[in-house]
PDB file of C-alpha atoms in Angstrom:
ATOM      1  CA  MET A  14      44.689 -28.489  46.046  1.00 62.00           C
ATOM      2  CA  ASN A  15      42.272 -30.211  48.428  1.00 74.00           C
ATOM      3  CA  LYS A  16      42.317 -33.933  49.092  1.00 78.00           C
ATOM      4  CA  ASP A  17      39.320 -34.811  46.874  1.00 79.00           C
ATOM      5  CA  LEU A  18      40.656 -32.804  43.939  1.00 83.00           C
ATOM      6  CA  PHE A  19      44.114 -34.382  44.299  1.00 84.00           C
ATOM      7  CA  LYS A  20      42.532 -37.833  44.302  1.00 87.00           C
ATOM      8  CA  TYR A  21      40.532 -36.952  41.204  1.00 86.00           C
ATOM      9  CA  TYR A  22      43.641 -35.571  39.469  1.00 90.00           C
ATOM     10  CA  SER A  23      45.660 -38.690  40.316  1.00 91.00           C
ATOM     11  CA  LEU A  24      43.007 -41.044  38.953  1.00 92.00           C
ATOM     12  CA  ASN A  25      42.565 -38.853  35.884  1.00 92.00           C
ATOM     13  CA  THR A  26      46.327 -38.906  35.245  1.00 93.00           C
ATOM     14  CA  LEU A  27      46.582 -42.693  35.536  1.00 94.00           C
ATOM     15  CA  LEU A  28      43.636 -43.157  33.171  1.00 94.00           C
ATOM     16  CA  THR A  29      45.107 -40.603  30.763  1.00 95.00           C
ATOM     17  CA  LEU A  30      48.437 -42.441  30.595  1.00 94.00           C
ATOM     18  CA  ALA A  31      46.681 -45.792  30.127  1.00 94.00           C
ATOM     19  CA  LEU A  32      44.596 -44.371  27.280  1.00 94.00           C
ATOM     20  CA  ALA A  33      47.690 -42.780  25.701  1.00 94.00           C
ATOM     21  CA  ALA A  34      49.484 -46.135  25.662  1.00 93.00           C
ATOM     22  CA  THR A  35      46.404 -47.888  24.276  1.00 93.00           C
ATOM     23  CA  PHE A  36      45.912 -45.192  21.637  1.00 93.00           C
ATOM     24  CA  CYS A  37      49.390 -45.871  20.251  1.00 90.00           C
ATOM     25  CA  ASN A  38      48.540 -49.546  19.704  1.00 88.00           C
ATOM     26  CA  VAL A  39      45.058 -49.391  18.170  1.00 88.00           C
ATOM     27  CA  GLN A  40      43.655 -47.930  14.977  1.00 84.00           C
ATOM     28  CA  GLY A  41      40.328 -47.267  13.330  1.00 83.00           C
ATOM     29  CA  ILE A  42      37.152 -46.250  15.141  1.00 88.00           C
ATOM     30  CA  LEU A  43      38.414 -47.551  18.482  1.00 91.00           C
ATOM     31  CA  GLY A  44      41.502 -45.376  18.155  1.00 91.00           C
ATOM     32  CA  LEU A  45      39.349 -42.319  17.438  1.00 91.00           C
ATOM     33  CA  ALA A  46      37.146 -43.044  20.460  1.00 93.00           C
ATOM     34  CA  ILE A  47      40.215 -43.335  22.703  1.00 94.00           C
ATOM     35  CA  GLU A  48      41.582 -40.064  21.300  1.00 94.00           C
ATOM     36  CA  LEU A  49      38.322 -38.267  22.153  1.00 95.00           C
ATOM     37  CA  LEU A  50      38.414 -39.626  25.700  1.00 95.00           C
ATOM     38  CA  LEU A  51      42.068 -38.628  26.031  1.00 96.00           C
ATOM     39  CA  ILE A  52      41.369 -35.060  24.910  1.00 96.00           C
ATOM     40  CA  SER A  53      38.394 -34.780  27.278  1.00 95.00           C
ATOM     41  CA  LEU A  54      40.408 -36.027  30.260  1.00 95.00           C
ATOM     42  CA  LEU A  55      43.157 -33.483  29.575  1.00 95.00           C
ATOM     43  CA  ALA A  56      40.570 -30.721  29.158  1.00 95.00           C
ATOM     44  CA  VAL A  57      38.968 -31.585  32.502  1.00 94.00           C
ATOM     45  CA  VAL A  58      42.360 -31.275  34.222  1.00 94.00           C
ATOM     46  CA  PHE A  59      42.977 -27.907  32.562  1.00 94.00           C
ATOM     47  CA  TYR A  60      39.539 -26.709  33.697  1.00 93.00           C
ATOM     48  CA  HIS A  61      39.281 -28.105  37.244  1.00 89.00           C
ATOM     49  CA  CYS A  62      42.855 -28.423  38.488  1.00 86.00           C
ATOM     50  CA  HIS A  63      45.461 -26.055  37.082  1.00 81.00           C
ATOM     51  CA  TYR A  64      46.894 -25.226  33.679  1.00 86.00           C
ATOM     52  CA  GLY A  65      50.325 -26.190  35.014  1.00 90.00           C
ATOM     53  CA  LEU A  66      49.036 -29.647  35.954  1.00 91.00           C
ATOM     54  CA  GLY A  67      47.364 -29.893  32.564  1.00 92.00           C
ATOM     55  CA  CYS A  68      50.684 -29.109  30.851  1.00 93.00           C
ATOM     56  CA  ALA A  69      52.375 -31.725  33.075  1.00 94.00           C
ATOM     57  CA  ASN A  70      49.868 -34.338  31.880  1.00 94.00           C
ATOM     58  CA  VAL A  71      50.470 -33.301  28.267  1.00 95.00           C
ATOM     59  CA  ILE A  72      54.218 -33.800  28.779  1.00 94.00           C
ATOM     60  CA  MET A  73      53.604 -37.259  30.268  1.00 95.00           C
ATOM     61  CA  VAL A  74      51.418 -38.149  27.284  1.00 95.00           C
ATOM     62  CA  ALA A  75      54.208 -36.904  25.004  1.00 94.00           C
ATOM     63  CA  VAL A  76      56.663 -39.258  26.710  1.00 94.00           C
ATOM     64  CA  VAL A  77      54.286 -42.190  26.187  1.00 94.00           C
ATOM     65  CA  PHE A  78      53.824 -41.286  22.508  1.00 93.00           C
ATOM     66  CA  VAL A  79      57.584 -41.067  21.925  1.00 92.00           C
ATOM     67  CA  LEU A  80      58.109 -44.450  23.603  1.00 91.00           C
ATOM     68  CA  PHE A  81      55.637 -46.099  21.221  1.00 89.00           C
ATOM     69  CA  GLN A  82      56.235 -43.988  18.085  1.00 84.00           C
ATOM     70  CA  ASP A  83      58.967 -42.002  16.375  1.00 81.00           C
ATOM     71  CA  VAL A  84      59.434 -38.404  17.484  1.00 86.00           C
ATOM     72  CA  LEU A  85      57.832 -36.761  14.420  1.00 82.00           C
ATOM     73  CA  PRO A  86      54.589 -38.815  14.458  1.00 83.00           C
ATOM     74  CA  ALA A  87      54.406 -38.343  18.237  1.00 88.00           C
ATOM     75  CA  ILE A  88      54.614 -34.558  17.915  1.00 88.00           C
ATOM     76  CA  VAL A  89      52.095 -34.432  15.073  1.00 86.00           C
ATOM     77  CA  THR A  90      49.672 -36.553  17.117  1.00 88.00           C
ATOM     78  CA  LEU A  91      50.185 -34.723  20.399  1.00 92.00           C
ATOM     79  CA  VAL A  92      49.903 -31.092  19.265  1.00 92.00           C
ATOM     80  CA  PRO A  93      46.253 -31.258  18.075  1.00 92.00           C
ATOM     81  CA  ILE A  94      45.284 -33.266  21.176  1.00 94.00           C
ATOM     82  CA  ALA A  95      46.814 -30.633  23.464  1.00 95.00           C
ATOM     83  CA  LEU A  96      45.296 -27.740  21.488  1.00 94.00           C
ATOM     84  CA  LEU A  97      41.844 -29.345  21.511  1.00 96.00           C
ATOM     85  CA  ALA A  98      42.049 -29.913  25.274  1.00 95.00           C
ATOM     86  CA  VAL A  99      43.034 -26.284  25.906  1.00 95.00           C
ATOM     87  CA  ALA A 100      40.319 -25.088  23.501  1.00 95.00           C
ATOM     88  CA  LEU A 101      37.650 -27.035  25.406  1.00 95.00           C
ATOM     89  CA  ALA A 102      38.796 -25.748  28.799  1.00 95.00           C
ATOM     90  CA  LEU A 103      39.164 -22.120  27.688  1.00 94.00           C
ATOM     91  CA  GLY A 104      35.971 -22.247  25.639  1.00 94.00           C
ATOM     92  CA  LEU A 105      33.964 -23.325  28.674  1.00 93.00           C
ATOM     93  CA  ARG A 106      35.799 -20.918  30.980  1.00 92.00           C
ATOM     94  CA  LEU A 107      35.187 -17.965  28.636  1.00 92.00           C
ATOM     95  CA  LYS A 108      31.630 -19.148  27.852  1.00 91.00           C
ATOM     96  CA  LEU A 109      32.369 -19.356  24.151  1.00 92.00           C
ATOM     97  CA  PRO A 110      29.133 -19.966  22.165  1.00 92.00           C
ATOM     98  CA  PHE A 111      28.580 -23.624  21.336  1.00 93.00           C
ATOM     99  CA  TYR A 112      28.753 -23.227  17.552  1.00 93.00           C
ATOM    100  CA  LYS A 113      31.976 -21.205  17.735  1.00 93.00           C
ATOM    101  CA  LEU A 114      33.570 -23.880  19.908  1.00 95.00           C
ATOM    102  CA  LEU A 115      32.331 -26.550  17.488  1.00 95.00           C
ATOM    103  CA  PHE A 116      33.865 -24.606  14.590  1.00 95.00           C
ATOM    104  CA  LEU A 117      37.182 -24.229  16.451  1.00 94.00           C
ATOM    105  CA  CYS A 118      37.344 -27.959  17.208  1.00 95.00           C
ATOM    106  CA  THR A 119      36.433 -28.763  13.597  1.00 95.00           C
ATOM    107  CA  PHE A 120      39.301 -26.590  12.381  1.00 94.00           C
ATOM    108  CA  LEU A 121      41.758 -28.318  14.740  1.00 93.00           C
ATOM    109  CA  PHE A 122      40.596 -31.813  13.746  1.00 93.00           C
ATOM    110  CA  ALA A 123      40.868 -30.913  10.045  1.00 91.00           C
ATOM    111  CA  ALA A 124      44.380 -29.570  10.658  1.00 89.00           C
ATOM    112  CA  GLU A 125      45.246 -32.849  12.418  1.00 86.00           C
ATOM    113  CA  LEU A 126      44.024 -34.914   9.469  1.00 85.00           C
ATOM    114  CA  LEU A 127      46.008 -32.817   6.998  1.00 83.00           C
ATOM    115  CA  ALA A 128      49.121 -32.950   9.177  1.00 82.00           C
ATOM    116  CA  ASN A 129      48.873 -36.741   9.428  1.00 79.00           C
ATOM    117  CA  LEU A 130      48.606 -36.976   5.642  1.00 77.00           C
ATOM    118  CA  GLN A 131      51.654 -34.743   5.234  1.00 77.00           C
ATOM    119  CA  VAL A 132      53.640 -36.874   7.679  1.00 75.00           C
ATOM    120  CA  LEU A 133      52.544 -40.045   5.860  1.00 72.00           C
ATOM    121  CA  ASP A 134      53.577 -38.462   2.568  1.00 71.00           C
ATOM    122  CA  HIS A 135      56.972 -37.510   4.052  1.00 70.00           C
ATOM    123  CA  LEU A 136      57.642 -40.897   5.662  1.00 67.00           C
ATOM    124  CA  THR A 137      56.782 -42.813   2.480  1.00 68.00           C
ATOM    125  CA  GLY A 138      58.713 -40.505   0.164  1.00 70.00           C
ATOM    126  CA  GLY A 139      55.547 -39.278  -1.555  1.00 64.00           C
ATOM    127  CA  GLU A 140      54.258 -42.750  -2.341  1.00 66.00           C
ATOM    128  CA  VAL A 141      51.168 -42.461  -0.100  1.00 62.00           C
ATOM    129  CA  THR A 142      48.850 -39.541  -0.848  1.00 66.00           C
ATOM    130  CA  ILE A 143      45.088 -39.091  -1.038  1.00 65.00           C
ATOM    131  CA  SER A 144      45.161 -39.674  -4.784  1.00 66.00           C
ATOM    132  CA  SER A 145      47.332 -42.773  -4.484  1.00 68.00           C
ATOM    133  CA  MET A 146      45.050 -44.235  -1.787  1.00 69.00           C
ATOM    134  CA  MET A 147      41.972 -43.614  -3.922  1.00 66.00           C
ATOM    135  CA  LEU A 148      43.639 -45.111  -6.988  1.00 67.00           C
ATOM    136  CA  ASP A 149      44.697 -48.152  -4.978  1.00 73.00           C
ATOM    137  CA  MET A 150      41.112 -48.554  -3.779  1.00 68.00           C
ATOM    138  CA  GLY A 151      39.970 -48.341  -7.396  1.00 66.00           C
ATOM    139  CA  ARG A 152      42.422 -51.059  -8.451  1.00 70.00           C
ATOM    140  CA  GLN A 153      41.175 -53.351  -5.693  1.00 70.00           C
ATOM    141  CA  LEU A 154      37.540 -52.779  -6.657  1.00 65.00           C
ATOM    142  CA  ARG A 155      38.396 -53.372 -10.308  1.00 66.00           C
ATOM    143  CA  GLU A 156      39.990 -56.727  -9.496  1.00 66.00           C
ATOM    144  CA  VAL A 157      36.988 -57.804  -7.420  1.00 66.00           C
ATOM    145  CA  PHE A 158      34.421 -56.890 -10.086  1.00 64.00           C
ATOM    146  CA  LEU A 159      36.380 -58.242 -13.029  1.00 61.00           C
ATOM    147  CA  THR A 160      36.623 -61.659 -11.380  1.00 67.00           C
ATOM    148  CA  GLN A 161      32.815 -61.718 -11.261  1.00 64.00           C
ATOM    149  CA  TYR A 162      32.070 -60.367 -14.758  1.00 61.00           C
ATOM    150  CA  ALA A 163      33.819 -62.055 -17.679  1.00 59.00           C
ATOM    151  CA  ASP A 164      31.696 -60.325 -20.338  1.00 63.00           C
ATOM    152  CA  PRO A 165      33.848 -57.738 -22.231  1.00 63.00           C
ATOM    153  CA  ALA A 166      30.893 -55.304 -22.323  1.00 63.00           C
ATOM    154  CA  MET A 167      30.540 -55.526 -18.550  1.00 65.00           C
ATOM    155  CA  GLU A 168      34.279 -55.005 -18.130  1.00 67.00           C
ATOM    156  CA  VAL A 169      34.008 -51.665 -19.953  1.00 70.00           C
ATOM    157  CA  MET A 170      31.072 -50.590 -17.790  1.00 71.00           C
ATOM    158  CA  VAL A 171      32.871 -51.625 -14.601  1.00 67.00           C
ATOM    159  CA  GLU A 172      35.996 -49.745 -15.685  1.00 69.00           C
ATOM    160  CA  GLN A 173      34.009 -46.576 -16.391  1.00 73.00           C
ATOM    161  CA  ALA A 174      32.035 -46.786 -13.116  1.00 71.00           C
ATOM    162  CA  ILE A 175      35.176 -47.300 -11.019  1.00 73.00           C
ATOM    163  CA  SER A 176      37.027 -44.473 -12.771  1.00 75.00           C
ATOM    164  CA  MET A 177      34.123 -42.102 -12.159  1.00 75.00           C
ATOM    165  CA  THR A 178      33.916 -43.179  -8.499  1.00 75.00           C
ATOM    166  CA  VAL A 179      37.645 -42.650  -7.918  1.00 75.00           C
ATOM    167  CA  ASP A 180      37.592 -39.229  -9.628  1.00 76.00           C
ATOM    168  CA  LEU A 181      34.535 -38.172  -7.620  1.00 79.00           C
ATOM    169  CA  THR A 182      36.102 -39.348  -4.356  1.00 81.00           C
ATOM    170  CA  ILE A 183      39.295 -37.378  -5.034  1.00 80.00           C
ATOM    171  CA  MET A 184      37.262 -34.281  -5.938  1.00 84.00           C
ATOM    172  CA  LEU A 185      35.122 -34.485  -2.786  1.00 86.00           C
ATOM    173  CA  ALA A 186      38.016 -35.309  -0.423  1.00 86.00           C
ATOM    174  CA  PRO A 187      38.083 -31.779   1.142  1.00 88.00           C
ATOM    175  CA  ALA A 188      34.377 -31.973   1.981  1.00 91.00           C
ATOM    176  CA  MET A 189      34.744 -35.475   3.399  1.00 90.00           C
ATOM    177  CA  PHE A 190      37.635 -34.329   5.610  1.00 90.00           C
ATOM    178  CA  LEU A 191      35.538 -31.469   6.993  1.00 93.00           C
ATOM    179  CA  ILE A 192      32.486 -33.677   7.522  1.00 93.00           C
ATOM    180  CA  VAL A 193      34.578 -36.198   9.461  1.00 92.00           C
ATOM    181  CA  SER A 194      36.033 -33.305  11.477  1.00 94.00           C
ATOM    182  CA  ILE A 195      32.554 -31.994  12.292  1.00 94.00           C
ATOM    183  CA  VAL A 196      31.418 -35.421  13.484  1.00 94.00           C
ATOM    184  CA  LEU A 197      34.522 -35.855  15.641  1.00 94.00           C
ATOM    185  CA  SER A 198      34.123 -32.349  17.073  1.00 96.00           C
ATOM    186  CA  TYR A 199      30.513 -32.912  18.071  1.00 95.00           C
ATOM    187  CA  ALA A 200      31.371 -36.283  19.619  1.00 95.00           C
ATOM    188  CA  LEU A 201      34.211 -34.625  21.564  1.00 96.00           C
ATOM    189  CA  LEU A 202      31.936 -31.859  22.859  1.00 96.00           C
ATOM    190  CA  TYR A 203      29.344 -34.456  23.884  1.00 94.00           C
ATOM    191  CA  ILE A 204      31.912 -36.513  25.851  1.00 95.00           C
ATOM    192  CA  PHE A 205      33.358 -33.392  27.473  1.00 95.00           C
ATOM    193  CA  LYS A 206      29.865 -32.224  28.395  1.00 94.00           C
ATOM    194  CA  LYS A 207      29.048 -35.537  30.086  1.00 93.00           C
ATOM    195  CA  MET A 208      32.311 -35.506  32.038  1.00 92.00           C
ATOM    196  CA  GLN A 209      31.707 -31.968  33.236  1.00 93.00           C
ATOM    197  CA  GLN A 210      28.114 -32.690  34.226  1.00 92.00           C
ATOM    198  CA  ARG A 211      29.376 -35.509  36.449  1.00 90.00           C
ATOM    199  CA  ARG A 212      31.539 -32.880  38.156  1.00 87.00           C
ATOM    200  CA  GLY A 213      28.486 -30.666  38.671  1.00 88.00           C
ATOM    201  CA  VAL A 214      29.475 -28.022  36.107  1.00 90.00           C
ATOM    202  CA  ASP A 215      26.696 -26.002  34.457  1.00 88.00           C
ATOM    203  CA  MET A 216      26.746 -27.057  30.790  1.00 90.00           C
ATOM    204  CA  SER A 217      23.528 -25.335  29.723  1.00 86.00           C
ATOM    205  CA  GLY A 218      25.534 -23.338  27.163  1.00 87.00           C
ATOM    206  CA  PHE A 219      26.161 -26.542  25.215  1.00 91.00           C
ATOM    207  CA  ILE A 220      23.090 -26.764  22.980  1.00 90.00           C
ATOM    208  CA  PRO A 221      21.313 -30.147  23.160  1.00 90.00           C
ATOM    209  CA  PHE A 222      20.986 -32.084  19.924  1.00 91.00           C
ATOM    210  CA  SER A 223      17.225 -31.539  19.734  1.00 90.00           C
ATOM    211  CA  LYS A 224      17.703 -27.734  19.648  1.00 91.00           C
ATOM    212  CA  MET A 225      20.407 -27.411  17.017  1.00 93.00           C
ATOM    213  CA  GLN A 226      19.480 -24.995  14.244  1.00 91.00           C
ATOM    214  CA  GLY A 227      21.179 -23.089  11.431  1.00 90.00           C
ATOM    215  CA  ASP A 228      20.439 -19.587  10.212  1.00 89.00           C
ATOM    216  CA  LYS A 229      18.737 -18.274   7.089  1.00 91.00           C
ATOM    217  CA  LEU A 230      22.019 -17.334   5.409  1.00 92.00           C
ATOM    218  CA  MET A 231      23.081 -21.000   5.253  1.00 93.00           C
ATOM    219  CA  ALA A 232      19.911 -21.928   3.376  1.00 92.00           C
ATOM    220  CA  PHE A 233      20.281 -19.032   0.936  1.00 94.00           C
ATOM    221  CA  VAL A 234      23.941 -19.905   0.254  1.00 93.00           C
ATOM    222  CA  PHE A 235      22.952 -23.535  -0.374  1.00 93.00           C
ATOM    223  CA  LEU A 236      20.278 -22.493  -2.902  1.00 92.00           C
ATOM    224  CA  VAL A 237      22.618 -20.074  -4.682  1.00 92.00           C
ATOM    225  CA  LEU A 238      25.373 -22.689  -4.934  1.00 91.00           C
ATOM    226  CA  LEU A 239      22.877 -25.242  -6.189  1.00 90.00           C
ATOM    227  CA  LEU A 240      21.932 -22.871  -9.018  1.00 90.00           C
ATOM    228  CA  ILE A 241      25.585 -22.102  -9.787  1.00 89.00           C
ATOM    229  CA  VAL A 242      26.530 -25.784  -9.962  1.00 88.00           C
ATOM    230  CA  THR A 243      23.812 -26.495 -12.536  1.00 85.00           C
ATOM    231  CA  ALA A 244      25.293 -23.878 -14.865  1.00 82.00           C
ATOM    232  CA  ALA A 245      29.009 -23.764 -14.001  1.00 74.00           C
ATOM    233  CA  PRO A 246      31.422 -25.627 -16.302  1.00 77.00           C
ATOM    234  CA  SER A 247      33.737 -28.288 -14.914  1.00 77.00           C
ATOM    235  CA  GLY A 248      36.826 -26.910 -13.240  1.00 81.00           C
ATOM    236  CA  LEU A 249      38.261 -25.728  -9.950  1.00 85.00           C
ATOM    237  CA  PHE A 250      35.352 -23.362  -9.237  1.00 87.00           C
ATOM    238  CA  PHE A 251      32.825 -26.132  -9.901  1.00 88.00           C
ATOM    239  CA  ASP A 252      34.713 -28.534  -7.620  1.00 88.00           C
ATOM    240  CA  ALA A 253      34.821 -25.931  -4.820  1.00 90.00           C
ATOM    241  CA  CYS A 254      31.083 -25.268  -5.097  1.00 91.00           C
ATOM    242  CA  VAL A 255      30.263 -28.978  -5.003  1.00 92.00           C
ATOM    243  CA  ASN A 256      32.412 -29.452  -1.900  1.00 93.00           C
ATOM    244  CA  VAL A 257      30.674 -26.589  -0.096  1.00 94.00           C
ATOM    245  CA  LEU A 258      27.292 -27.985  -1.188  1.00 94.00           C
ATOM    246  CA  LEU A 259      28.166 -31.387   0.232  1.00 93.00           C
ATOM    247  CA  ILE A 260      29.218 -29.872   3.566  1.00 94.00           C
ATOM    248  CA  LEU A 261      26.068 -27.745   3.809  1.00 95.00           C
ATOM    249  CA  GLY A 262      23.943 -30.709   2.735  1.00 93.00           C
ATOM    250  CA  PHE A 263      25.427 -32.819   5.525  1.00 93.00           C
ATOM    251  CA  ILE A 264      24.779 -30.030   8.051  1.00 94.00           C
ATOM    252  CA  PHE A 265      21.164 -29.725   6.911  1.00 94.00           C
ATOM    253  CA  VAL A 266      20.667 -33.487   7.265  1.00 92.00           C
ATOM    254  CA  VAL A 267      21.968 -33.266  10.847  1.00 93.00           C
ATOM    255  CA  LEU A 268      19.677 -30.289  11.524  1.00 94.00           C
ATOM    256  CA  GLY A 269      16.798 -32.258  10.039  1.00 92.00           C
ATOM    257  CA  LEU A 270      17.582 -35.089  12.457  1.00 91.00           C
ATOM    258  CA  SER A 271      17.658 -32.513  15.259  1.00 92.00           C
ATOM    259  CA  ALA A 272      14.201 -31.242  14.305  1.00 92.00           C
ATOM    260  CA  PHE A 273      12.945 -34.830  14.045  1.00 90.00           C
ATOM    261  CA  ASP A 274      14.391 -35.587  17.478  1.00 91.00           C
ATOM    262  CA  TRP A 275      12.725 -32.450  18.911  1.00 92.00           C
ATOM    263  CA  LYS A 276       9.383 -33.521  17.438  1.00 90.00           C
ATOM    264  CA  MET A 277       9.634 -36.977  19.011  1.00 90.00           C
ATOM    265  CA  LYS A 278      10.717 -35.422  22.313  1.00 90.00           C
ATOM    266  CA  GLN A 279       7.624 -33.183  22.305  1.00 90.00           C
ATOM    267  CA  LYS A 280       5.486 -36.296  21.882  1.00 88.00           C
ATOM    268  CA  GLY A 281       7.094 -37.884  24.931  1.00 87.00           C
ATOM    269  CA  THR A 282       9.222 -40.475  23.138  1.00 86.00           C
ATOM    270  CA  ALA A 283      11.926 -41.866  25.412  1.00 88.00           C
ATOM    271  CA  LYS A 284      15.505 -40.844  24.607  1.00 85.00           C
ATOM    272  CA  PRO A 285      16.799 -44.407  23.874  1.00 87.00           C
ATOM    273  CA  LEU A 286      13.930 -44.963  21.434  1.00 90.00           C
ATOM    274  CA  ARG A 287      14.599 -41.604  19.760  1.00 88.00           C
ATOM    275  CA  ARG A 288      18.240 -42.526  19.239  1.00 86.00           C
ATOM    276  CA  LEU A 289      17.244 -45.944  17.882  1.00 88.00           C
ATOM    277  CA  LEU A 290      14.840 -44.347  15.374  1.00 86.00           C
ATOM    278  CA  ILE A 291      17.504 -41.858  14.237  1.00 83.00           C
ATOM    279  CA  ILE A 292      20.033 -44.659  13.657  1.00 81.00           C
ATOM    280  CA  SER A 293      17.349 -46.657  11.821  1.00 82.00           C
ATOM    281  CA  LEU A 294      16.883 -43.787   9.357  1.00 78.00           C
ATOM    282  CA  PHE A 295      20.449 -44.243   8.107  1.00 72.00           C
ATOM    283  CA  PHE A 296      19.921 -47.955   7.475  1.00 73.00           C
ATOM    284  CA  LEU A 297      16.621 -47.237   5.724  1.00 74.00           C
ATOM    285  CA  SER A 298      18.354 -44.682   3.503  1.00 70.00           C
ATOM    286  CA  THR A 299      20.521 -47.358   1.885  1.00 64.00           C
ATOM    287  CA  MET A 300      17.422 -49.417   1.051  1.00 66.00           C
ATOM    288  CA  MET A 301      15.277 -46.469  -0.096  1.00 66.00           C
ATOM    289  CA  LEU A 302      17.738 -44.729  -2.470  1.00 62.00           C
ATOM    290  CA  LEU A 303      18.575 -42.033   0.114  1.00 77.00           C
ATOM    291  CA  VAL A 304      14.984 -40.736   0.185  1.00 81.00           C
ATOM    292  CA  PRO A 305      15.026 -40.259   4.006  1.00 84.00           C
ATOM    293  CA  VAL A 306      18.310 -38.334   3.706  1.00 87.00           C
ATOM    294  CA  LEU A 307      16.803 -36.024   1.083  1.00 89.00           C
ATOM    295  CA  ALA A 308      13.714 -35.507   3.253  1.00 89.00           C
ATOM    296  CA  LEU A 309      15.867 -34.666   6.278  1.00 89.00           C
ATOM    297  CA  LEU A 310      17.982 -32.281   4.191  1.00 92.00           C
ATOM    298  CA  ILE A 311      14.876 -30.392   3.059  1.00 92.00           C
ATOM    299  CA  TYR A 312      13.448 -30.420   6.592  1.00 92.00           C
ATOM    300  CA  GLY A 313      16.678 -29.075   8.083  1.00 93.00           C
ATOM    301  CA  ALA A 314      17.119 -26.386   5.406  1.00 93.00           C
ATOM    302  CA  THR A 315      13.537 -25.142   5.604  1.00 93.00           C
ATOM    303  CA  ASP A 316      13.689 -25.120   9.417  1.00 92.00           C
ATOM    304  CA  CYS A 317      16.539 -22.611   9.074  1.00 92.00           C
ATOM    305  CA  LEU A 318      14.188 -20.402   7.062  1.00 90.00           C
ATOM    306  CA  PHE A 319      10.852 -20.851   8.836  1.00 90.00           C
ATOM    307  CA  ASP A 320      11.895 -21.867  12.383  1.00 89.00           C
ATOM    308  CA  TYR A 321       9.371 -24.680  12.801  1.00 89.00           C
ATOM    309  CA  ARG A 322      10.359 -25.160  16.433  1.00 88.00           C
ATOM    310  CA  HIS A 323      10.195 -21.430  17.307  1.00 86.00           C
ATOM    311  CA  LEU A 324      13.700 -21.644  18.759  1.00 87.00           C
ATOM    312  CA  ARG A 325      14.629 -18.109  17.711  1.00 80.00           C
ATOM    313  CA  SER A 326      11.653 -16.582  19.510  1.00 72.00           C
ATOM    314  CA  GLU A 327      12.441 -18.774  22.527  1.00 68.00           C
ATOM    315  CA  ASN A 328      16.047 -17.523  22.608  1.00 65.00           C
ATOM    316  CA  SER A 329      14.995 -13.891  22.174  1.00 59.00           C
ATOM    317  CA  GLU A 330      12.756 -14.145  25.248  1.00 54.00           C
ATOM    318  CA  LYS A 331      15.661 -15.213  27.474  1.00 54.00           C
TER     319      LYS A 331
END
């Protein structure tokens, strides 16, 4: 290992250990952001230095986790982080297509979420599950609303609305887990891409946001499921179809945002302004009964069918 690479590895290791210690003491969005940085730093070591040094860093992170947590939670937390780091390094080394790498990371993040729930269930003796968390949320909402509405008629309406919301949330939990996993996976790939670009690595295989596009099969499956859901009776099959519809709908909204971003880019709109406009669409959606979201969904789905941006012909010419 040359002097510059050793210096880089040493700094990377110190930052990795600092992030590992911080990760054990924070929660929420900040904790997720630190986890993504931690995975990316480990992946960079695996890619640039040596897989042995990468494993050494994983072991050091494991020691930090055990110092701050019990052994079981530490293992459950560490394994997905290590697997994601190796997946990023190997995926780039083997030139794995972007969407396949995104799918692999999504699978690993979903497995991490499920494992954490299982550990929580085990540590609490079965008292904390998805259903129990949703029911607890429903009880809290019920208390808040009932303190504001003393009318018996309103109490009945509030009770019915909360019950329907809790039931719907429990039913759509699988889709929500996968959607969260997709978001985390894309954020991880973006961070890893930026780190590698700073090292001068060619990351052209990682598709930019403005050129993301689905295929025709996704749109056809969405339409077929939409027809099935309108006729299928309530039950396990109906719940599965609705979950798949929600996942595909989310993907189409993202693809619609990608097409919108591409359109603004073609008109010469600066990148910061494009990002600001995309974020603004989400805030507008809450005030406009999700009309922008529906428009983006349709735009993203039809782009899969008609290729408004001519990306398929552009790729075939390469």
